[in-house]
């Protein structure tokens, strides 16, 4: 039976992450849902329900070589909180993660993704705010070396009024690396008083580094506060000069600036041990380069 | 007139609302010469023959047509419309006695009447009529596909500026047309541009020689008229080294039942140190309250900063059309070249607009600036879609993008889809977007000062779009401001 | 001039004004003082017709005409002006253009001829000068990025240009330094006349040194609980509102 081909650049959602090229010879079952490629590759979806008022945390680690796909469907009941942390360290593999999260009234979903990229790494997050007074925090840091690729793709659907989304993703990319950020905030008709802020900021540390960003707002209600900001560029030359003028060598000055830039996105809700690990990894990554 | 005058004019415009709303909704009865209905190679040959074109252009068209047959209509834009039957339209219509006028007196009075009803400003009319002391704005009026009058040709000729219909340019300046036509928007570019390449009827041609600042603003009024005839304008503007031109394009369309297809192509070429300022006020018929009968506007506009330090600036005020699909773009090829895009897109009723720009940074030190103001009212959908692409060699490239959306009412939509592609570490790109509604508090504050609600809305909206209005040449800005008010009539209250 | 009887107003379902009565005759200036949250701004907004301020009972007339059913702009055209406690920013609309629009709209509503643009310009510039407002501010969008003091002065400028019959000043003195306060007071005094009246809401006796009120009212918990001459303001400054709050 002929399988379904993996998406290539020609598919809008995979425009910057050519999965067909990263996984030659791999195809999906013919009956697979083309919109849920990762689910199909994972061969099943883990499910999780966080009961009303409870708090739960999941930590997913991606460090294997070869294809590593995982799909999670979580339901967060009213007043409950789910925290998801993804740690992906550099590998020659193809790590793929998908999380679909639905929220009931007053629920919170907090997510932090740390990605160092791989042959192709992609993390998809899809959140549906299905009850009033929900809060969504989607944060992430990606650090991409030459020959590596990291893709953070997300969609937050505000289906009901009064939800709040805060998203902050920061990235740093070196020569030959590629960072991808695709973030969509969708406010359905009637989802009044939605308050959504999305920010993505990326640093190109060397020529030949690539960042592709597509921050997207789709708004069908008028009484909302929605904004996004997106910046991509090199390190601020003035700041660099200022620090060097104080006697700090250029490489250290760079590391200092980049670290400050990145750690802003390391969320406060991370448990101590995880945030310490992430900061240590950022430092190691920076140190290894300069 | 000071810039302040613009804001005052809004107030007048609001007063004139009732009278103005359907000013564009009438149809002029002029004998037409139609191409047979339908679209095939013979249609292409008919148009080319009608215009007595050379073989190379016919071949160019036929190539494009062959290509078009293999292409699919794009579906990625956020616009929904019933399938277009390309065989159920006429692709050429011309006033029978076209291009035969020696002076304005000979122009069919009905055509002049049409301009009058369209409210072409008095000063513009004076200019058209050659009244002494009138502002020197040259008008190349495209009346249903064929240019019927061009003024000020002599004065322009004195400085070497060529401003004529593209058909005339094909005859009189074939070397220029051949050299540049299709070099910015190739015949293979996209479905609608390729269609245009095959069957374009007419349009404008401008050439400004090296070092010449065009002594007047060049202006074209487009107007669709024949029942069921699409409009396929082709515009080519070439500014040689160190030259400058400001080009104005404005259009209105008559009320009608049938959907009208409009697929124009505009190509701009700016050589070294050349500057082009291209301003558009677009007010095609948007359809009735149910969105029926409005114009489908699928436009490909692109400028190429081919030389160093070239500059291209697009300013658009889009208030009409049922469907707008339009992305005026800049290719920043020359080092230190710059591109600008200033846009106001207003959608009301059932209108759908998917518009924005592409800034392609190829050269070093290239700069681009994008300011987009989208206003959505009624049940309209308004999308900003843009691409900023920094290629590997575009060292020190800069982009700033600001996209603001204003929503009036809870049944419309406002969407922002910016693509950013960066490949150079010394580049800097900034993008900000906000979505807000018309503030009740501001409205109340203004009404407390005695300003009626509709007028307050017009003032607030004009305030919202002010940054962009200020980019327009003065006469145009006043008109555009009126349009803003008229377009939003009935959206509040 | 202004006559309010048994006015009950609720905001967001809560009754804030609970049967307020007040008469301000032509030619007089009345001050309203009262603790935070007493309903002073609510009174301003109810009189000027802001959405969300539901009049449940009572009446308010301006020169005998019932204003409560009118649109805000209609009340304004009849001569009702409010200097907002928190003036709004109007992006993109230059102050001068805004004033022209307001003057012309009011003239039209009253069936009067519009003033020529040059007259308006002159009038606004002259008034701005007396208020020591930098003429450059007039070209900038109204209140956008203005300091708190500038915004308040802009309110008074608008009042002086629009020449209302009844002006309500809602804490116009808050946030003004001494010099600005005097300038604003001079502006207000200049507008005083036999066929105008004013309602000055303030927390500070200081303003009343410059603008001598004919009467001072104490507004507590949605009602006028005391009325007196200027000396009442002095006493409130010393004693506060305790005695009324205890009773309320
Ligand atoms: N929109 C609103 N919804 C509910 N309560 C309100 C609203 N606006 C004002 N209030 C309440 O009304 C009361 C009176 O407010 P206000 O008139 O502003 O007082 P002040 O005398 O300080 O000007 C306060 O208790 C305030 O909290
Ligand atoms: Mg108050």
PDB file of C-alpha atoms in Angstrom, chain A residues 12 15-16 178 190 192 204-237, chain B residues 76 78 381 385 387 392 395 403 407-438:
ATOM      1  CA  UNK A  12       2.654  26.009   3.996  1.00  0.00           C
ATOM      2  CA  UNK A  15       7.516  25.871   4.513  1.00  0.00           C
ATOM      3  CA  UNK A  16      10.743  26.320   6.465  1.00  0.00           C
ATOM      4  CA  UNK A 178      18.418  27.588  10.914  1.00  0.00           C
ATOM      5  CA  UNK A 190     -17.155  36.331  20.310  1.00  0.00           C
ATOM      6  CA  UNK A 192     -14.054  39.299  23.551  1.00  0.00           C
ATOM      7  CA  UNK A 204      21.952  35.954  14.038  1.00  0.00           C
ATOM      8  CA  UNK A 205      25.371  35.467  15.544  1.00  0.00           C
ATOM      9  CA  UNK A 206      27.228  34.959  12.296  1.00  0.00           C
ATOM     10  CA  UNK A 207      26.652  35.453   8.602  1.00  0.00           C
ATOM     11  CA  UNK A 208      25.115  32.415   7.054  1.00  0.00           C
ATOM     12  CA  UNK A 209      22.811  31.926   9.985  1.00  0.00           C
ATOM     13  CA  UNK A 210      19.140  31.830   9.075  1.00  0.00           C
ATOM     14  CA  UNK A 211      16.007  32.755  10.954  1.00  0.00           C
ATOM     15  CA  UNK A 212      12.548  32.405   9.516  1.00  0.00           C
ATOM     16  CA  UNK A 213       9.684  33.849  11.471  1.00  0.00           C
ATOM     17  CA  UNK A 214       5.980  33.973  10.884  1.00  0.00           C
ATOM     18  CA  UNK A 215       4.160  35.508  13.820  1.00  0.00           C
ATOM     19  CA  UNK A 216       0.505  35.575  12.952  1.00  0.00           C
ATOM     20  CA  UNK A 217      -2.625  37.168  14.363  1.00  0.00           C
ATOM     21  CA  UNK A 218      -6.067  36.146  13.211  1.00  0.00           C
ATOM     22  CA  UNK A 219      -8.663  38.190  15.031  1.00  0.00           C
ATOM     23  CA  UNK A 220     -12.408  37.819  14.710  1.00  0.00           C
ATOM     24  CA  UNK A 221     -13.518  39.842  17.756  1.00  0.00           C
ATOM     25  CA  UNK A 222     -13.160  43.565  18.279  1.00  0.00           C
ATOM     26  CA  UNK A 223     -12.862  44.122  21.999  1.00  0.00           C
ATOM     27  CA  UNK A 224      -9.451  42.531  22.320  1.00  0.00           C
ATOM     28  CA  UNK A 225      -5.879  43.459  23.053  1.00  0.00           C
ATOM     29  CA  UNK A 226      -3.630  41.607  20.676  1.00  0.00           C
ATOM     30  CA  UNK A 227      -0.120  42.494  19.734  1.00  0.00           C
ATOM     31  CA  UNK A 228       2.991  40.863  18.505  1.00  0.00           C
ATOM     32  CA  UNK A 229       6.548  41.940  18.193  1.00  0.00           C
ATOM     33  CA  UNK A 230       9.280  40.308  16.204  1.00  0.00           C
ATOM     34  CA  UNK A 231      12.886  41.310  15.831  1.00  0.00           C
ATOM     35  CA  UNK A 232      15.694  39.583  14.022  1.00  0.00           C
ATOM     36  CA  UNK A 233      19.226  40.841  13.703  1.00  0.00           C
ATOM     37  CA  UNK A 234      22.749  40.826  14.931  1.00  0.00           C
ATOM     38  CA  UNK A 235      24.041  41.863  18.324  1.00  0.00           C
ATOM     39  CA  UNK A 236      23.717  45.514  19.131  1.00  0.00           C
ATOM     40  CA  UNK A 237      27.055  46.988  18.120  1.00  0.00           C
TER      41      UNK A 237
ATOM     42  CA  UNK B  76      -3.439  30.989   0.088  1.00  0.00           C
ATOM     43  CA  UNK B  78      -7.665  34.997   3.153  1.00  0.00           C
ATOM     44  CA  UNK B 381     -12.103  40.584   6.528  1.00  0.00           C
ATOM     45  CA  UNK B 385       0.350  39.771   4.517  1.00  0.00           C
ATOM     46  CA  UNK B 387       7.397  39.338   3.534  1.00  0.00           C
ATOM     47  CA  UNK B 392      22.930  36.572   2.672  1.00  0.00           C
ATOM     48  CA  UNK B 395      24.906  43.343   4.891  1.00  0.00           C
ATOM     49  CA  UNK B 403       1.036  46.946  11.264  1.00  0.00           C
ATOM     50  CA  UNK B 407     -11.806  46.854  14.321  1.00  0.00           C
ATOM     51  CA  UNK B 408     -15.182  48.523  14.193  1.00  0.00           C
ATOM     52  CA  UNK B 409     -17.892  46.137  15.308  1.00  0.00           C
ATOM     53  CA  UNK B 410     -17.710  42.522  16.420  1.00  0.00           C
ATOM     54  CA  UNK B 411     -18.468  40.749  13.177  1.00  0.00           C
ATOM     55  CA  UNK B 412     -15.393  41.681  11.203  1.00  0.00           C
ATOM     56  CA  UNK B 413     -11.887  40.288  11.207  1.00  0.00           C
ATOM     57  CA  UNK B 414      -8.383  41.719  11.164  1.00  0.00           C
ATOM     58  CA  UNK B 415      -5.407  39.517  10.470  1.00  0.00           C
ATOM     59  CA  UNK B 416      -1.679  39.978  10.340  1.00  0.00           C
ATOM     60  CA  UNK B 417       0.594  37.516   8.581  1.00  0.00           C
ATOM     61  CA  UNK B 418       4.133  38.792   8.354  1.00  0.00           C
ATOM     62  CA  UNK B 419       6.879  36.522   7.066  1.00  0.00           C
ATOM     63  CA  UNK B 420      10.422  37.329   8.031  1.00  0.00           C
ATOM     64  CA  UNK B 421      13.376  35.590   6.435  1.00  0.00           C
ATOM     65  CA  UNK B 422      16.802  36.686   7.587  1.00  0.00           C
ATOM     66  CA  UNK B 423      20.130  35.397   6.378  1.00  0.00           C
ATOM     67  CA  UNK B 424      22.592  38.118   7.318  1.00  0.00           C
ATOM     68  CA  UNK B 425      23.944  38.734  10.775  1.00  0.00           C
ATOM     69  CA  UNK B 426      24.441  42.458  10.364  1.00  0.00           C
ATOM     70  CA  UNK B 427      20.818  42.994   9.403  1.00  0.00           C
ATOM     71  CA  UNK B 428      18.212  44.401  11.748  1.00  0.00           C
ATOM     72  CA  UNK B 429      14.523  43.740  11.397  1.00  0.00           C
ATOM     73  CA  UNK B 430      11.785  44.977  13.619  1.00  0.00           C
ATOM     74  CA  UNK B 431       8.136  44.185  13.375  1.00  0.00           C
ATOM     75  CA  UNK B 432       5.314  45.389  15.570  1.00  0.00           C
ATOM     76  CA  UNK B 433       1.642  44.764  15.204  1.00  0.00           C
ATOM     77  CA  UNK B 434      -1.337  45.815  17.255  1.00  0.00           C
ATOM     78  CA  UNK B 435      -5.034  45.197  17.050  1.00  0.00           C
ATOM     79  CA  UNK B 436      -7.475  47.497  18.734  1.00  0.00           C
ATOM     80  CA  UNK B 437     -11.047  48.582  18.534  1.00  0.00           C
ATOM     81  CA  UNK B 438     -12.394  52.050  18.092  1.00  0.00           C
TER      82      UNK B 438
END
